[in-house]
Amino acid sequence: MTDRPYEQAILEESYDEVPYQSYPFNQTHPIHLFTFAKLLGLNPPPVETARILEIGCSSGGNIIPMACHFPNAKLVGFDLSKVEISKGLEQITDLKLTNIELRHQSILDFNQDEGQFDYIICHGVYSWVDAAIRDKILQIYRDNLAKNGIGYISYNTYPGWNMVNILRDLMIWRTQKTQNQWIKIKQGRSTLKFFADGLKEDHTPYAEFFRGETELLSKQMDSYIAHEHLSYYNEPCYFYEFNAELAKHNLAYLGDAFLANMYIDILPAHFSQHLTETEDFVEIEQTIDFIRNQRFRCSLICHPGPKIDRTPKNKKIDDFYLQYVADNDKPNLSFDDIGKVGEINFYNALSNLKVRNPTSQLAMLILMEEKAKPLHFNDLCQKIVERSSFNNIAAVKHHLNDDLNLMLAAFAGLINLSSYPGDFTLAIANKPIACKLSRYQAQKDNYVTNRLHQTVALDAVAKTILPFLDGKHEIQDLAHIARSQLDVDALNLLDEDKHLLTDEDLIKQRVEQACREALEIIAKQALLINP
Ligand SMILES: C[S@@+](CC[C@H](N)C(=O)[O-])C[C@H]1O[C@@H](n2cnc3c(N)ncnc32)[C@H](O)[C@@H]1O
């Protein structure tokens, strides 16, 4: 490493002392970047064989799963914290991965000669370093992003952080004399609690905000508090400022990693009518940030040149796999309800979609049923043909485009789009196989990364049997393992009077049942693969 300025040394020490918990972030995954780039009219490189770089990768919780899922891709991650990188290297050795390199390295030392990367990811770093390093991050994108490559950068934003900074400033001020970070975190938490408790009877907007934020932060991990609210750097910017920086580095803004953040038709009509008249995307998105008091952004970037259309206009749903990610207002909605329950409202925090037509309701229900596995639009239409009076796919497509525009539903964030089918199975084989990474992670933690690049939590039975889902164990073997490792509560081996069961057949049945139920959950969590 080069001689580091004082500020970098502080950062390195702080991440070594309180390492950042490293997780997968679905919106950073090259499959997601590929899909969005395609949708917005670009021609991104295929992910399977891509060269992928992650800047500030911590211990690799985001990049290591990518290396596992794409053995023919080549991945490089680096981070300033030696402690975090050593943790990641240990996992790479244990998993015998040969397509990924993790390095203890500063952003300032990254060399232009490293060559071109198809995808460059930098999550949770840009706002948390000084101006010189922010500059260098954008230089890396300019110099090392392949011609058709796609970049991802996330950062804290104003106006949202204007308000959150009140809590940060308070915590920093009240803990300024404390050196030890762990004590600082404790003191920061109790400072917030002290103020929130004191404001309990106060119903001013300020007090309501303060209590709400304190409640949110109380659920966050220590490492988040340390590196967000108590961090040495936390420099949010306005979206228009970020764009000016991109332009300065001869880079272009592609879009937000969440479609709904750019979609003006889901705003109150007062705003959407006004914004329809403007063509300037910076004005549109900055206005949206003011409407929503946005505090964080995940931006996709590319080299300047391609024509980018960020609206749903002229976009065909036919090329995509669809995944239902909404809620609905009819509890326990089932196929029997179709056409009988009137309008069904599908919604999320930002928007909703009211569906009355029975065929359109059927489409949403099929997607809901398949929730765990993205379904290709053509397969959805085929399933509708099988369950309705429509007798050909073309007629179904025509109907859906007229009555239920799934592209608009995707822009509203009610449905996820993907260019790739999930490479996992919902079927539970006689000797099931879980992906190698999740088997490994289950031996160490209560949560694992699934094939959709999400963190999923495991209960005691799932955690116990997951490492043994290697295609060599049947349900009886798994039950035997579970019984030898788990207590009676986890396996439901007590009778109604809380006495231990004595009938050996009944015990066997119960343990196997517990394992079957765990397997069903594991399958729905997108952890099983085909041989
Ligand atoms: C808030 S954490 C985010 C980690 C990870 N990207 C994530 O989102 O989980 C910021 C990371 O940036 C790293 N970092 C800070 N300054 C750096 C620098 N100059 N060079 C490389 N990494 C740096 C830290 O060590 C830390 O792991």
XYZ file of C-alpha atoms and ligand atoms in Angstrom:
558
model
C 0.000 0.000 0.000
C 1.119 3.549 -0.617
C 1.679 5.974 2.239
C -1.772 6.637 3.480
C -2.920 10.014 4.646
C -4.107 10.277 8.216
C -7.794 10.073 7.243
C -7.350 6.773 5.413
C -5.553 5.299 8.399
C -8.481 6.286 10.606
C -10.934 4.603 8.245
C -8.834 1.450 8.008
C -8.573 1.198 11.779
C -12.278 1.813 12.272
C -13.266 -0.986 9.852
C -10.633 -3.294 11.356
C -11.918 -2.602 14.874
C -15.643 -2.887 14.015
C -15.810 -4.913 10.788
C -18.783 -4.268 8.535
C -21.263 -7.136 8.307
C -21.083 -8.106 4.683
C -24.266 -9.235 2.906
C -25.413 -9.791 -0.672
C -27.298 -6.875 -2.243
C -29.651 -8.059 -4.913
C -29.766 -4.694 -6.700
C -25.966 -4.765 -7.252
C -25.966 -8.175 -8.953
C -24.762 -8.129 -12.578
C -27.942 -10.019 -13.581
C -29.940 -7.093 -12.267
C -27.625 -4.598 -13.984
C -27.820 -6.584 -17.238
C -31.636 -6.683 -17.069
C -31.981 -2.953 -16.428
C -29.488 -2.037 -19.105
C -31.375 -4.192 -21.631
C -34.670 -2.683 -20.547
C -33.338 0.851 -20.992
C -32.090 0.069 -24.486
C -28.412 -0.893 -24.028
C -26.495 -3.977 -25.039
C -24.649 -5.084 -21.881
C -22.088 -7.950 -21.754
C -23.332 -11.446 -20.802
C -22.963 -12.073 -17.092
C -21.848 -15.735 -17.232
C -18.422 -14.861 -18.618
C -18.132 -11.292 -17.365
C -15.200 -9.647 -15.600
C -16.628 -8.123 -12.427
C -15.020 -5.681 -9.989
C -16.256 -4.689 -6.530
C -14.713 -1.622 -4.906
C -14.810 -1.666 -1.073
C -16.117 -5.247 -0.974
C -15.648 -5.690 2.786
C -15.370 -9.447 3.549
C -16.973 -10.403 0.228
C -20.563 -11.091 1.318
C -21.724 -9.578 -1.981
C -19.029 -10.679 -4.447
C -18.243 -14.222 -3.210
C -21.788 -15.519 -3.950
C -21.463 -14.076 -7.483
C -18.253 -16.070 -7.961
C -20.002 -19.235 -6.732
C -22.972 -18.779 -9.057
C -20.914 -17.954 -12.150
C -17.854 -20.242 -12.289
C -16.890 -18.897 -15.745
C -16.932 -15.261 -14.685
C -13.758 -13.603 -13.318
C -14.137 -11.478 -10.211
C -11.923 -9.051 -8.296
C -12.804 -7.373 -5.003
C -10.702 -5.121 -2.824
C -11.033 -3.306 0.474
C -9.003 -1.150 2.829
C -9.698 -3.331 5.855
C -7.218 -6.163 6.298
C -9.453 -7.860 8.847
C -12.435 -7.916 6.446
C -10.349 -9.121 3.505
C -8.795 -11.941 5.580
C -12.294 -13.142 6.474
C -13.226 -13.188 2.785
C -10.000 -14.990 1.807
C -10.722 -17.706 4.352
C -14.119 -18.332 2.714
C -12.592 -18.414 -0.772
C -10.085 -21.041 0.360
C -12.756 -23.117 2.125
C -14.992 -22.987 -0.942
C -12.035 -23.715 -3.280
C -13.030 -20.851 -5.583
C -10.518 -20.163 -8.334
C -12.373 -17.425 -10.263
C -12.157 -14.686 -7.645
C -9.366 -12.567 -6.207
C -9.793 -10.529 -3.013
C -7.177 -7.938 -2.160
C -6.266 -5.758 0.764
C -5.864 -2.552 -1.197
C -6.867 1.099 -1.112
C -8.979 2.678 -3.817
C -6.154 5.191 -4.217
C -3.797 2.352 -5.221
C -6.026 0.828 -7.889
C -4.157 0.932 -11.138
C -5.643 1.805 -14.503
C -3.629 -1.113 -15.996
C -5.930 -3.611 -14.273
C -7.832 -3.720 -17.568
C -11.503 -3.557 -18.435
C -14.365 -4.843 -16.301
C -17.849 -5.558 -17.661
C -19.500 -4.722 -14.354
C -18.157 -2.473 -11.595
C -19.944 -2.345 -8.238
C -19.356 0.073 -5.373
C -22.007 -0.216 -2.673
C -21.949 1.847 0.506
C -18.538 3.433 -0.074
C -18.869 6.645 -2.128
C -20.387 8.854 0.611
C -18.181 7.375 3.293
C -14.781 8.498 1.963
C -13.190 11.880 1.306
C -13.427 13.930 -1.899
C -10.109 12.650 -3.319
C -11.238 9.040 -2.990
C -14.698 9.811 -4.411
C -12.900 11.312 -7.365
C -10.714 8.226 -7.748
C -13.779 5.945 -7.603
C -15.284 7.741 -10.609
C -11.904 7.651 -12.370
C -11.903 3.861 -11.995
C -15.324 3.724 -13.676
C -14.147 5.983 -16.458
C -10.895 4.105 -17.085
C -11.768 0.512 -16.258
C -15.410 0.065 -17.223
C -15.651 -1.833 -20.532
C -17.217 -0.037 -23.486
C -20.662 -1.636 -23.008
C -20.093 -2.199 -19.306
C -22.492 -1.219 -16.534
C -21.531 0.363 -13.241
C -23.397 0.546 -9.938
C -22.760 3.125 -7.200
C -24.807 3.772 -4.082
C -24.583 6.857 -1.892
C -26.414 8.827 0.773
C -28.480 11.732 -0.513
C -30.044 15.010 0.433
C -32.684 16.068 1.156
C -33.236 12.940 3.289
C -29.972 13.228 5.196
C -30.698 16.830 6.214
C -33.058 15.373 8.794
C -31.115 12.215 9.662
C -28.018 14.340 10.268
C -29.686 15.711 13.403
C -29.338 12.287 15.031
C -25.831 11.753 13.637
C -24.656 15.159 14.892
C -26.146 14.498 18.311
C -24.472 11.083 18.615
C -21.096 12.398 17.438
C -21.257 15.373 19.781
C -22.247 13.326 22.840
C -19.563 10.660 22.241
C -16.712 12.905 21.097
C -14.484 12.181 24.102
C -14.750 8.400 23.709
C -12.048 6.619 21.720
C -13.178 2.987 21.860
C -15.680 2.449 19.044
C -17.704 -0.231 20.817
C -18.241 2.077 23.794
C -19.045 4.937 21.396
C -21.788 2.815 19.797
C -23.305 2.009 23.203
C -23.174 5.660 24.231
C -24.660 6.737 20.903
C -27.564 4.323 21.335
C -28.283 5.450 24.893
C -28.096 9.115 23.869
C -30.798 8.535 21.259
C -32.936 6.597 23.712
C -32.563 9.330 26.326
C -33.796 12.000 23.898
C -36.561 9.822 22.404
C -37.858 8.926 25.890
C -37.834 12.589 26.883
C -39.827 13.496 23.757
C -42.455 10.781 24.390
C -45.318 13.186 25.117
C -44.284 15.654 22.427
C -46.323 15.403 19.225
C -44.552 17.997 17.128
C -43.327 16.766 13.728
C -39.747 16.996 15.066
C -40.424 14.728 18.051
C -42.345 12.235 15.902
C -39.455 12.102 13.445
C -36.877 11.733 16.210
C -38.728 8.857 17.866
C -39.306 7.112 14.521
C -35.631 7.315 13.558
C -34.512 6.141 16.988
C -36.848 3.162 16.714
C -35.401 2.306 13.262
C -31.830 2.627 14.484
C -32.488 0.484 17.557
C -32.985 -2.452 15.153
C -29.739 -1.836 13.284
C -26.508 -3.710 13.942
C -23.642 -2.105 15.856
C -21.489 -2.061 12.711
C -24.143 -0.041 10.874
C -24.302 2.574 13.654
C -20.491 2.737 13.738
C -20.044 3.242 10.013
C -23.137 5.294 9.234
C -24.067 7.576 12.123
C -20.723 7.620 13.917
C -18.479 7.338 10.879
C -15.652 9.786 10.281
C -17.062 10.551 6.824
C -20.687 10.574 5.813
C -21.123 13.068 3.028
C -24.478 12.824 1.258
C -25.045 14.776 -1.937
C -27.977 15.862 -4.041
C -28.706 13.788 -7.121
C -27.945 16.767 -9.373
C -24.525 17.077 -7.712
C -23.795 13.395 -8.291
C -24.717 13.853 -11.944
C -22.422 16.821 -12.271
C -19.603 14.639 -10.898
C -20.406 11.923 -13.442
C -20.303 14.454 -16.264
C -16.971 15.808 -14.991
C -15.572 12.272 -15.312
C -17.126 11.755 -18.727
C -19.583 9.168 -17.414
C -23.337 8.954 -17.980
C -26.254 8.216 -15.668
C -28.210 5.195 -16.835
C -30.978 4.977 -14.258
C -31.929 4.068 -10.723
C -31.486 0.434 -9.695
C -35.147 0.486 -8.600
C -37.480 1.277 -11.493
C -40.150 2.793 -9.237
C -37.715 5.537 -8.220
C -37.772 6.941 -11.769
C -41.399 6.330 -12.676
C -43.387 9.532 -12.569
C -46.842 8.037 -13.152
C -46.963 6.627 -9.627
C -46.497 10.080 -8.104
C -49.543 12.091 -7.028
C -51.149 13.526 -10.198
C -50.179 17.024 -9.078
C -46.523 16.102 -9.635
C -46.783 13.573 -12.445
C -48.651 16.026 -14.676
C -45.987 18.628 -14.044
C -43.081 16.214 -14.646
C -44.572 14.727 -17.821
C -43.792 18.027 -19.453
C -40.082 17.932 -18.695
C -37.500 15.942 -20.623
C -34.582 16.636 -18.304
C -34.002 13.455 -16.265
C -31.977 15.307 -13.619
C -34.875 17.660 -12.987
C -37.298 14.726 -12.884
C -35.295 12.592 -10.495
C -34.174 15.461 -8.278
C -37.817 16.545 -7.980
C -38.767 12.990 -7.008
C -36.067 13.054 -4.308
C -37.617 16.223 -2.872
C -41.097 14.684 -3.033
C -39.930 11.536 -1.226
C -37.268 13.072 1.020
C -34.852 10.534 -0.512
C -31.868 9.615 1.685
C -30.124 6.924 -0.349
C -29.664 6.161 -4.019
C -28.469 3.204 -6.033
C -27.420 4.558 -9.430
C -26.487 2.667 -12.572
C -23.912 4.308 -14.799
C -22.296 3.731 -18.188
C -20.143 5.484 -20.750
C -21.854 8.325 -22.589
C -23.344 7.640 -25.996
C -26.247 5.232 -25.976
C -29.756 6.611 -26.193
C -31.457 5.849 -22.905
C -35.230 5.645 -22.506
C -36.114 5.582 -18.798
C -39.875 5.373 -19.304
C -42.009 2.237 -19.849
C -42.849 3.531 -23.338
C -42.351 0.999 -26.176
C -40.884 -1.629 -23.872
C -41.880 -5.222 -24.450
C -42.544 -7.503 -21.524
C -42.109 -10.579 -23.781
C -38.358 -10.832 -23.187
C -38.439 -11.040 -19.399
C -38.903 -13.397 -16.481
C -41.369 -11.989 -13.964
C -41.455 -12.291 -10.199
C -44.355 -11.108 -8.026
C -43.103 -8.847 -5.228
C -46.324 -7.058 -4.224
C -48.895 -7.432 -1.457
C -52.642 -7.582 -1.972
C -55.704 -6.554 -0.016
C -57.482 -9.943 -0.033
C -56.185 -12.216 2.706
C -55.524 -15.834 1.628
C -56.326 -15.037 -1.986
C -56.766 -18.257 -3.997
C -57.709 -19.301 -7.541
C -61.291 -19.930 -6.344
C -61.627 -16.222 -5.602
C -61.058 -15.158 -9.199
C -63.977 -13.169 -10.541
C -65.803 -13.420 -7.185
C -64.077 -10.890 -4.978
C -64.532 -7.782 -7.094
C -61.484 -5.637 -7.516
C -58.167 -6.890 -6.090
C -55.699 -4.243 -5.051
C -52.038 -5.193 -5.498
C -49.756 -2.720 -3.753
C -46.383 -1.777 -2.315
C -45.196 1.255 -0.345
C -45.173 3.534 -3.403
C -47.985 2.411 -5.667
C -50.932 0.142 -6.304
C -52.686 -1.649 -9.125
C -56.412 -2.420 -9.020
C -57.288 -5.507 -11.021
C -60.910 -6.394 -11.791
C -60.813 -8.494 -14.972
C -60.800 -12.264 -14.132
C -58.058 -13.146 -16.664
C -55.857 -10.360 -15.362
C -56.548 -11.527 -11.811
C -55.573 -15.038 -12.931
C -52.267 -13.693 -14.310
C -51.442 -11.971 -11.023
C -52.387 -15.071 -9.035
C -50.216 -17.352 -11.159
C -47.296 -14.997 -10.586
C -48.124 -14.920 -6.892
C -48.161 -18.742 -6.743
C -44.803 -18.890 -8.513
C -43.433 -16.109 -6.338
C -40.233 -17.932 -5.453
C -39.291 -18.564 -9.087
C -39.270 -15.968 -11.881
C -41.682 -17.007 -14.638
C -41.108 -16.121 -18.283
C -43.888 -13.991 -19.774
C -44.536 -16.662 -22.435
C -44.862 -19.350 -19.759
C -47.264 -17.134 -17.848
C -49.412 -16.802 -20.973
C -49.259 -20.569 -21.526
C -50.422 -21.189 -17.948
C -53.305 -18.770 -18.517
C -54.318 -20.699 -21.644
C -54.349 -23.898 -19.563
C -56.608 -22.377 -16.904
C -58.962 -20.126 -18.885
C -61.215 -19.985 -21.919
C -58.437 -18.431 -24.032
C -57.202 -20.963 -26.532
C -53.969 -19.408 -27.712
C -51.045 -17.469 -26.307
C -51.357 -14.593 -28.784
C -54.885 -13.838 -27.562
C -53.710 -13.885 -23.932
C -50.846 -11.509 -24.736
C -53.227 -9.191 -26.483
C -55.584 -9.226 -23.520
C -52.842 -8.650 -20.955
C -51.336 -5.778 -22.870
C -54.757 -4.127 -23.010
C -56.053 -4.787 -19.530
C -53.081 -5.502 -17.281
C -49.935 -3.831 -18.474
C -47.268 -5.866 -16.669
C -44.508 -3.520 -17.849
C -46.226 -0.692 -15.961
C -46.560 -3.025 -12.960
C -42.799 -3.629 -13.183
C -42.064 0.109 -13.319
C -44.328 0.511 -10.303
C -42.177 -2.040 -8.442
C -44.993 -4.604 -8.073
C -43.187 -7.130 -10.249
C -39.456 -7.762 -10.652
C -38.075 -8.258 -14.121
C -35.107 -10.416 -14.998
C -33.403 -11.411 -18.225
C -32.245 -14.666 -16.571
C -34.323 -17.536 -15.175
C -33.358 -18.346 -11.602
C -30.908 -21.275 -11.627
C -32.638 -23.113 -8.818
C -35.450 -25.584 -8.439
C -38.576 -25.585 -6.306
C -38.857 -29.371 -6.621
C -37.569 -31.432 -3.695
C -35.631 -34.440 -4.989
C -35.325 -37.738 -3.165
C -31.763 -36.719 -2.292
C -31.947 -32.920 -2.444
C -29.004 -30.691 -3.330
C -28.515 -27.189 -1.952
C -25.929 -24.904 -3.502
C -22.421 -25.294 -2.097
C -22.255 -21.758 -0.724
C -25.398 -22.104 1.372
C -24.240 -25.476 2.710
C -20.997 -23.832 3.778
C -22.644 -20.730 5.239
C -25.174 -22.790 7.226
C -22.293 -24.333 9.164
C -21.275 -20.888 10.399
C -24.380 -18.678 10.532
C -28.142 -18.599 10.914
C -28.511 -16.923 7.538
C -27.290 -17.834 4.050
C -27.244 -16.360 0.544
C -29.782 -17.846 -1.854
C -29.676 -18.207 -5.660
C -31.534 -14.920 -6.055
C -28.661 -13.169 -4.258
C -30.708 -12.468 -1.148
C -30.026 -13.168 2.507
C -32.405 -15.751 3.928
C -32.756 -16.745 7.578
C -32.680 -20.379 8.694
C -34.556 -21.940 11.576
C -32.840 -24.581 13.718
C -33.926 -27.583 11.597
C -33.034 -25.922 8.275
C -29.627 -24.852 9.617
C -28.923 -28.401 10.803
C -29.896 -30.251 7.627
C -28.746 -27.712 5.014
C -25.034 -28.730 5.127
C -26.139 -32.305 4.347
C -28.154 -31.442 1.233
C -25.397 -32.699 -1.028
C -27.356 -35.169 -3.137
C -26.316 -38.076 -0.900
C -28.918 -37.935 1.856
C -32.547 -39.010 1.818
C -35.170 -37.764 4.227
C -34.465 -40.648 6.668
C -30.751 -39.708 6.764
C -31.604 -36.063 7.340
C -34.009 -37.029 10.124
C -31.274 -39.105 11.747
C -28.885 -36.115 11.634
C -31.523 -33.718 12.951
C -32.366 -36.044 15.811
C -28.743 -36.409 16.843
C -28.145 -32.649 16.845
C -31.354 -30.898 17.877
C -33.334 -30.630 21.072
C -36.874 -31.859 21.599
C -38.461 -28.410 21.179
C -36.953 -27.815 17.765
C -38.219 -31.210 16.606
C -41.651 -31.002 18.219
C -41.109 -34.139 20.324
C -43.264 -33.151 23.302
C -46.861 -34.253 23.740
C -49.759 -31.935 24.670
C -48.771 -32.116 28.356
C -45.218 -31.137 27.474
C -43.927 -34.646 28.193
C -41.318 -36.238 25.998
C -42.789 -38.662 23.448
C -41.854 -42.288 24.064
C -43.332 -44.059 21.050
C -40.349 -44.588 18.754
C -42.475 -44.698 15.573
C -44.183 -41.448 16.463
C -40.827 -39.813 17.215
C -39.479 -40.917 13.838
C -42.583 -39.577 12.124
C -42.328 -36.224 13.876
C -38.629 -35.784 13.087
C -39.163 -36.668 9.431
C -42.117 -34.289 9.308
C -39.976 -31.474 10.774
C -37.309 -32.173 8.120
C -39.885 -32.245 5.296
C -41.277 -28.911 6.421
C -37.768 -27.462 6.617
C -37.040 -28.764 3.098
C -40.165 -27.102 1.753
C -39.063 -23.780 3.221
C -35.521 -24.277 1.921
C -36.925 -24.892 -1.588
C -39.110 -21.766 -1.437
C -36.072 -19.818 -0.267
C -34.402 -20.553 -3.632
C -31.630 -22.691 -2.143
C -32.066 -25.982 -4.014
C -30.406 -26.732 -7.329
C -30.621 -29.510 -9.890
C -27.746 -32.038 -10.060
C -19.861 1.002 4.756
S -18.734 -0.244 4.291
C -19.561 -1.037 2.946
C -19.026 -2.393 2.667
C -19.734 -3.184 1.560
N -19.545 -2.590 0.257
C -21.202 -3.291 1.889
O -21.992 -2.509 1.403
O -21.554 -4.161 2.709
C -17.466 0.660 3.461
C -16.302 -0.207 3.026
O -15.417 0.610 2.262
C -14.083 0.272 2.625
N -13.199 1.413 2.323
C -13.206 2.640 2.883
N -12.212 3.396 2.354
C -11.602 2.617 1.425
C -10.500 2.812 0.547
N -9.830 3.961 0.525
N -10.126 1.791 -0.248
C -10.783 0.599 -0.234
N -11.829 0.363 0.579
C -12.233 1.348 1.396
C -14.184 -0.027 4.111
O -13.089 -0.779 4.599
C -15.516 -0.767 4.190
O -15.373 -2.154 4.056
